[in-house]
Amino acid sequence: MVEAARAFADRMAARRTIRDFRPDPVPMEVIEEAVRVAGTAPSGAHVQPWRFVVLTDPERKRQLRAAAEVEEREFYARRASPEWLAALAPLGLDWRKPFLEVAPVVIVVFEVHQGPHSPRPYYVKESVGIAVGMLITALHQAGLATLTHTPSPMRFLNEVCGRPREERPYVVMPVGYPAPDATVPDLTRKPLSEILIRD
């Protein structure tokens, strides 16, 4: 058990958020199996309040990028505080989001709230957050890279994805293979001794 847990932890420690993708297609079966893993997440009252919209159509991804960049321009120019912008600066981020168009797959995750065909959910954000974590893990285990993109506000995603009002956007996840020249910031993670408390 210890060996299996350590091997899994080591593999996950190699995971990095990627923003530069190759346009090469990925097997849709891998995406489907990763979403199937996400669907096994625990949820409040077992309502399973999530929806995973998989976009591969170039025109749909172009629309997504255009709409997201409108919100991102506003965020960087007016909405974000100087402190927030300073925290983002080391990551080299700005309003441009080419990965939304270049990545072969974009998964848009929605929270499903009460509606004509959906029951009242409980602990929605917690449930969907757990499912997204499992999706990230499954994609990494399958050899694919991703990132979590959260434009704000995100309501434009309902129109782009054709989803009803009771579904609320949670996160956008481009998925694919890293570009040959993809780079990631030289970041370090907190050591176990800092995040684990034994009592």
JSON list of N, CA and C in Angstrom, two decimals, residues 64-107:
[
{"chain": "A", "resi": 64, "resn": "LEU", "atom": "N", "xyz": [-15.79, 30.65, -28.13]},
{"chain": "A", "resi": 64, "resn": "LEU", "atom": "CA", "xyz": [-15.46, 30.62, -26.71]},
{"chain": "A", "resi": 64, "resn": "LEU", "atom": "C", "xyz": [-14.30, 31.55, -26.39]},
{"chain": "A", "resi": 65, "resn": "ARG", "atom": "N", "xyz": [-13.24, 31.46, -27.20]},
{"chain": "A", "resi": 65, "resn": "ARG", "atom": "CA", "xyz": [-12.08, 32.32, -26.97]},
{"chain": "A", "resi": 65, "resn": "ARG", "atom": "C", "xyz": [-12.45, 33.80, -27.09]},
{"chain": "A", "resi": 66, "resn": "ALA", "atom": "N", "xyz": [-13.19, 34.15, -28.14]},
{"chain": "A", "resi": 66, "resn": "ALA", "atom": "CA", "xyz": [-13.56, 35.55, -28.36]},
{"chain": "A", "resi": 66, "resn": "ALA", "atom": "C", "xyz": [-14.35, 36.10, -27.17]},
{"chain": "A", "resi": 67, "resn": "ALA", "atom": "N", "xyz": [-15.32, 35.33, -26.70]},
{"chain": "A", "resi": 67, "resn": "ALA", "atom": "CA", "xyz": [-16.15, 35.78, -25.58]},
{"chain": "A", "resi": 67, "resn": "ALA", "atom": "C", "xyz": [-15.33, 35.85, -24.29]},
{"chain": "A", "resi": 68, "resn": "ALA", "atom": "N", "xyz": [-14.47, 34.87, -24.06]},
{"chain": "A", "resi": 68, "resn": "ALA", "atom": "CA", "xyz": [-13.65, 34.87, -22.85]},
{"chain": "A", "resi": 68, "resn": "ALA", "atom": "C", "xyz": [-12.70, 36.05, -22.83]},
{"chain": "A", "resi": 69, "resn": "GLU", "atom": "N", "xyz": [-12.11, 36.37, -23.97]},
{"chain": "A", "resi": 69, "resn": "GLU", "atom": "CA", "xyz": [-11.14, 37.47, -24.01]},
{"chain": "A", "resi": 69, "resn": "GLU", "atom": "C", "xyz": [-11.80, 38.83, -23.78]},
{"chain": "A", "resi": 70, "resn": "VAL", "atom": "N", "xyz": [-13.07, 38.96, -24.12]},
{"chain": "A", "resi": 70, "resn": "VAL", "atom": "CA", "xyz": [-13.78, 40.20, -23.79]},
{"chain": "A", "resi": 70, "resn": "VAL", "atom": "C", "xyz": [-13.81, 40.39, -22.27]},
{"chain": "A", "resi": 71, "resn": "GLU", "atom": "N", "xyz": [-14.16, 39.33, -21.55]},
{"chain": "A", "resi": 71, "resn": "GLU", "atom": "CA", "xyz": [-14.21, 39.41, -20.09]},
{"chain": "A", "resi": 71, "resn": "GLU", "atom": "C", "xyz": [-12.81, 39.57, -19.49]},
{"chain": "A", "resi": 72, "resn": "GLU", "atom": "N", "xyz": [-11.84, 38.89, -20.09]},
{"chain": "A", "resi": 72, "resn": "GLU", "atom": "CA", "xyz": [-10.48, 38.95, -19.56]},
{"chain": "A", "resi": 72, "resn": "GLU", "atom": "C", "xyz": [-9.88, 40.35, -19.73]},
{"chain": "A", "resi": 73, "resn": "ARG", "atom": "N", "xyz": [-10.16, 41.00, -20.84]},
{"chain": "A", "resi": 73, "resn": "ARG", "atom": "CA", "xyz": [-9.67, 42.39, -21.02]},
{"chain": "A", "resi": 73, "resn": "ARG", "atom": "C", "xyz": [-10.20, 43.28, -19.91]},
{"chain": "A", "resi": 74, "resn": "GLU", "atom": "N", "xyz": [-11.49, 43.13, -19.60]},
{"chain": "A", "resi": 74, "resn": "GLU", "atom": "CA", "xyz": [-12.10, 43.92, -18.53]},
{"chain": "A", "resi": 74, "resn": "GLU", "atom": "C", "xyz": [-11.47, 43.59, -17.18]},
{"chain": "A", "resi": 75, "resn": "PHE", "atom": "N", "xyz": [-11.21, 42.32, -16.96]},
{"chain": "A", "resi": 75, "resn": "PHE", "atom": "CA", "xyz": [-10.60, 41.89, -15.70]},
{"chain": "A", "resi": 75, "resn": "PHE", "atom": "C", "xyz": [-9.24, 42.55, -15.50]},
{"chain": "A", "resi": 76, "resn": "TYR", "atom": "N", "xyz": [-8.39, 42.45, -16.50]},
{"chain": "A", "resi": 76, "resn": "TYR", "atom": "CA", "xyz": [-7.02, 42.98, -16.37]},
{"chain": "A", "resi": 76, "resn": "TYR", "atom": "C", "xyz": [-7.00, 44.51, -16.38]},
{"chain": "A", "resi": 77, "resn": "ALA", "atom": "N", "xyz": [-7.95, 45.13, -17.07]},
{"chain": "A", "resi": 77, "resn": "ALA", "atom": "CA", "xyz": [-7.95, 46.60, -17.18]},
{"chain": "A", "resi": 77, "resn": "ALA", "atom": "C", "xyz": [-8.68, 47.27, -16.02]},
{"chain": "A", "resi": 78, "resn": "ARG", "atom": "N", "xyz": [-9.75, 46.62, -15.49]},
{"chain": "A", "resi": 78, "resn": "ARG", "atom": "CA", "xyz": [-10.59, 47.33, -14.52]},
{"chain": "A", "resi": 78, "resn": "ARG", "atom": "C", "xyz": [-10.98, 46.55, -13.28]},
{"chain": "A", "resi": 79, "resn": "ARG", "atom": "N", "xyz": [-11.21, 45.25, -13.42]},
{"chain": "A", "resi": 79, "resn": "ARG", "atom": "CA", "xyz": [-11.80, 44.51, -12.31]},
{"chain": "A", "resi": 79, "resn": "ARG", "atom": "C", "xyz": [-10.79, 44.04, -11.26]},
{"chain": "A", "resi": 80, "resn": "ALA", "atom": "N", "xyz": [-9.62, 43.65, -11.70]},
{"chain": "A", "resi": 80, "resn": "ALA", "atom": "CA", "xyz": [-8.63, 43.08, -10.77]},
{"chain": "A", "resi": 80, "resn": "ALA", "atom": "C", "xyz": [-7.96, 44.18, -9.95]},
{"chain": "A", "resi": 81, "resn": "SER", "atom": "N", "xyz": [-7.75, 43.89, -8.69]},
{"chain": "A", "resi": 81, "resn": "SER", "atom": "CA", "xyz": [-7.05, 44.84, -7.83]},
{"chain": "A", "resi": 81, "resn": "SER", "atom": "C", "xyz": [-5.55, 44.81, -8.14]},
{"chain": "A", "resi": 82, "resn": "PRO", "atom": "N", "xyz": [-4.83, 45.88, -7.80]},
{"chain": "A", "resi": 82, "resn": "PRO", "atom": "CA", "xyz": [-3.37, 45.86, -8.01]},
{"chain": "A", "resi": 82, "resn": "PRO", "atom": "C", "xyz": [-2.70, 44.67, -7.32]},
{"chain": "A", "resi": 83, "resn": "GLU", "atom": "N", "xyz": [-3.20, 44.31, -6.15]},
{"chain": "A", "resi": 83, "resn": "GLU", "atom": "CA", "xyz": [-2.62, 43.18, -5.41]},
{"chain": "A", "resi": 83, "resn": "GLU", "atom": "C", "xyz": [-2.81, 41.88, -6.19]},
{"chain": "A", "resi": 84, "resn": "TRP", "atom": "N", "xyz": [-4.00, 41.70, -6.75]},
{"chain": "A", "resi": 84, "resn": "TRP", "atom": "CA", "xyz": [-4.29, 40.49, -7.53]},
{"chain": "A", "resi": 84, "resn": "TRP", "atom": "C", "xyz": [-3.40, 40.44, -8.77]},
{"chain": "A", "resi": 85, "resn": "LEU", "atom": "N", "xyz": [-3.28, 41.55, -9.46]},
{"chain": "A", "resi": 85, "resn": "LEU", "atom": "CA", "xyz": [-2.43, 41.60, -10.66]},
{"chain": "A", "resi": 85, "resn": "LEU", "atom": "C", "xyz": [-0.97, 41.31, -10.32]},
{"chain": "A", "resi": 86, "resn": "ALA", "atom": "N", "xyz": [-0.53, 41.80, -9.16]},
{"chain": "A", "resi": 86, "resn": "ALA", "atom": "CA", "xyz": [0.85, 41.54, -8.73]},
{"chain": "A", "resi": 86, "resn": "ALA", "atom": "C", "xyz": [1.06, 40.05, -8.46]},
{"chain": "A", "resi": 87, "resn": "ALA", "atom": "N", "xyz": [0.04, 39.39, -7.90]},
{"chain": "A", "resi": 87, "resn": "ALA", "atom": "CA", "xyz": [0.14, 37.95, -7.63]},
{"chain": "A", "resi": 87, "resn": "ALA", "atom": "C", "xyz": [0.19, 37.15, -8.93]},
{"chain": "A", "resi": 88, "resn": "LEU", "atom": "N", "xyz": [-0.47, 37.65, -9.98]},
{"chain": "A", "resi": 88, "resn": "LEU", "atom": "CA", "xyz": [-0.48, 36.96, -11.28]},
{"chain": "A", "resi": 88, "resn": "LEU", "atom": "C", "xyz": [0.76, 37.22, -12.11]},
{"chain": "A", "resi": 89, "resn": "ALA", "atom": "N", "xyz": [1.44, 38.34, -11.83]},
{"chain": "A", "resi": 89, "resn": "ALA", "atom": "CA", "xyz": [2.57, 38.77, -12.67]},
{"chain": "A", "resi": 89, "resn": "ALA", "atom": "C", "xyz": [3.65, 37.70, -12.85]},
{"chain": "A", "resi": 90, "resn": "PRO", "atom": "N", "xyz": [4.07, 36.98, -11.79]},
{"chain": "A", "resi": 90, "resn": "PRO", "atom": "CA", "xyz": [5.13, 35.97, -11.99]},
{"chain": "A", "resi": 90, "resn": "PRO", "atom": "C", "xyz": [4.73, 34.85, -12.94]},
{"chain": "A", "resi": 91, "resn": "LEU", "atom": "N", "xyz": [3.42, 34.67, -13.14]},
{"chain": "A", "resi": 91, "resn": "LEU", "atom": "CA", "xyz": [2.95, 33.60, -14.01]},
{"chain": "A", "resi": 91, "resn": "LEU", "atom": "C", "xyz": [2.91, 34.03, -15.48]},
{"chain": "A", "resi": 92, "resn": "GLY", "atom": "N", "xyz": [3.11, 35.33, -15.73]},
{"chain": "A", "resi": 92, "resn": "GLY", "atom": "CA", "xyz": [3.13, 35.82, -17.11]},
{"chain": "A", "resi": 92, "resn": "GLY", "atom": "C", "xyz": [1.78, 35.79, -17.79]},
{"chain": "A", "resi": 93, "resn": "LEU", "atom": "N", "xyz": [0.71, 35.98, -17.02]},
{"chain": "A", "resi": 93, "resn": "LEU", "atom": "CA", "xyz": [-0.63, 35.91, -17.59]},
{"chain": "A", "resi": 93, "resn": "LEU", "atom": "C", "xyz": [-1.11, 37.27, -18.07]},
{"chain": "A", "resi": 94, "resn": "ASP", "atom": "N", "xyz": [-1.98, 37.26, -19.07]},
{"chain": "A", "resi": 94, "resn": "ASP", "atom": "CA", "xyz": [-2.67, 38.47, -19.50]},
{"chain": "A", "resi": 94, "resn": "ASP", "atom": "C", "xyz": [-4.02, 38.06, -20.08]},
{"chain": "A", "resi": 95, "resn": "TRP", "atom": "N", "xyz": [-4.69, 38.98, -20.77]},
{"chain": "A", "resi": 95, "resn": "TRP", "atom": "CA", "xyz": [-6.04, 38.73, -21.26]},
{"chain": "A", "resi": 95, "resn": "TRP", "atom": "C", "xyz": [-6.09, 37.77, -22.45]},
{"chain": "A", "resi": 96, "resn": "ARG", "atom": "N", "xyz": [-4.99, 37.53, -23.09]},
{"chain": "A", "resi": 96, "resn": "ARG", "atom": "CA", "xyz": [-4.98, 36.66, -24.28]},
{"chain": "A", "resi": 96, "resn": "ARG", "atom": "C", "xyz": [-5.10, 35.19, -23.86]},
{"chain": "A", "resi": 97, "resn": "LYS", "atom": "N", "xyz": [-6.01, 34.46, -24.49]},
{"chain": "A", "resi": 97, "resn": "LYS", "atom": "CA", "xyz": [-6.26, 33.06, -24.13]},
{"chain": "A", "resi": 97, "resn": "LYS", "atom": "C", "xyz": [-6.25, 32.16, -25.37]},
{"chain": "A", "resi": 98, "resn": "PRO", "atom": "N", "xyz": [-5.11, 32.10, -26.09]},
{"chain": "A", "resi": 98, "resn": "PRO", "atom": "CA", "xyz": [-5.07, 31.29, -27.32]},
{"chain": "A", "resi": 98, "resn": "PRO", "atom": "C", "xyz": [-5.31, 29.81, -27.06]},
{"chain": "A", "resi": 99, "resn": "PHE", "atom": "N", "xyz": [-5.01, 29.35, -25.85]},
{"chain": "A", "resi": 99, "resn": "PHE", "atom": "CA", "xyz": [-5.19, 27.92, -25.54]},
{"chain": "A", "resi": 99, "resn": "PHE", "atom": "C", "xyz": [-6.64, 27.47, -25.71]},
{"chain": "A", "resi": 100, "resn": "LEU", "atom": "N", "xyz": [-7.59, 28.40, -25.60]},
{"chain": "A", "resi": 100, "resn": "LEU", "atom": "CA", "xyz": [-9.00, 28.03, -25.78]},
{"chain": "A", "resi": 100, "resn": "LEU", "atom": "C", "xyz": [-9.30, 27.61, -27.21]},
{"chain": "A", "resi": 101, "resn": "GLU", "atom": "N", "xyz": [-8.48, 28.05, -28.14]},
{"chain": "A", "resi": 101, "resn": "GLU", "atom": "CA", "xyz": [-8.67, 27.71, -29.54]},
{"chain": "A", "resi": 101, "resn": "GLU", "atom": "C", "xyz": [-7.69, 26.63, -30.00]},
{"chain": "A", "resi": 102, "resn": "VAL", "atom": "N", "xyz": [-6.49, 26.62, -29.45]},
{"chain": "A", "resi": 102, "resn": "VAL", "atom": "CA", "xyz": [-5.45, 25.70, -29.91]},
{"chain": "A", "resi": 102, "resn": "VAL", "atom": "C", "xyz": [-5.64, 24.29, -29.35]},
{"chain": "A", "resi": 103, "resn": "ALA", "atom": "N", "xyz": [-5.97, 24.20, -28.08]},
{"chain": "A", "resi": 103, "resn": "ALA", "atom": "CA", "xyz": [-6.15, 22.87, -27.47]},
{"chain": "A", "resi": 103, "resn": "ALA", "atom": "C", "xyz": [-7.22, 22.10, -28.24]},
{"chain": "A", "resi": 104, "resn": "PRO", "atom": "N", "xyz": [-6.99, 20.82, -28.51]},
{"chain": "A", "resi": 104, "resn": "PRO", "atom": "CA", "xyz": [-7.94, 20.06, -29.32]},
{"chain": "A", "resi": 104, "resn": "PRO", "atom": "C", "xyz": [-9.29, 19.84, -28.64]},
{"chain": "A", "resi": 105, "resn": "VAL", "atom": "N", "xyz": [-9.29, 19.86, -27.31]},
{"chain": "A", "resi": 105, "resn": "VAL", "atom": "CA", "xyz": [-10.51, 19.64, -26.54]},
{"chain": "A", "resi": 105, "resn": "VAL", "atom": "C", "xyz": [-10.61, 20.72, -25.47]},
{"chain": "A", "resi": 106, "resn": "VAL", "atom": "N", "xyz": [-11.81, 21.24, -25.28]},
{"chain": "A", "resi": 106, "resn": "VAL", "atom": "CA", "xyz": [-12.08, 22.13, -24.15]},
{"chain": "A", "resi": 106, "resn": "VAL", "atom": "C", "xyz": [-13.28, 21.55, -23.41]},
{"chain": "A", "resi": 107, "resn": "ILE", "atom": "N", "xyz": [-13.09, 21.30, -22.12]},
{"chain": "A", "resi": 107, "resn": "ILE", "atom": "CA", "xyz": [-14.19, 20.81, -21.28]},
{"chain": "A", "resi": 107, "resn": "ILE", "atom": "C", "xyz": [-14.69, 21.98, -20.45]}
]
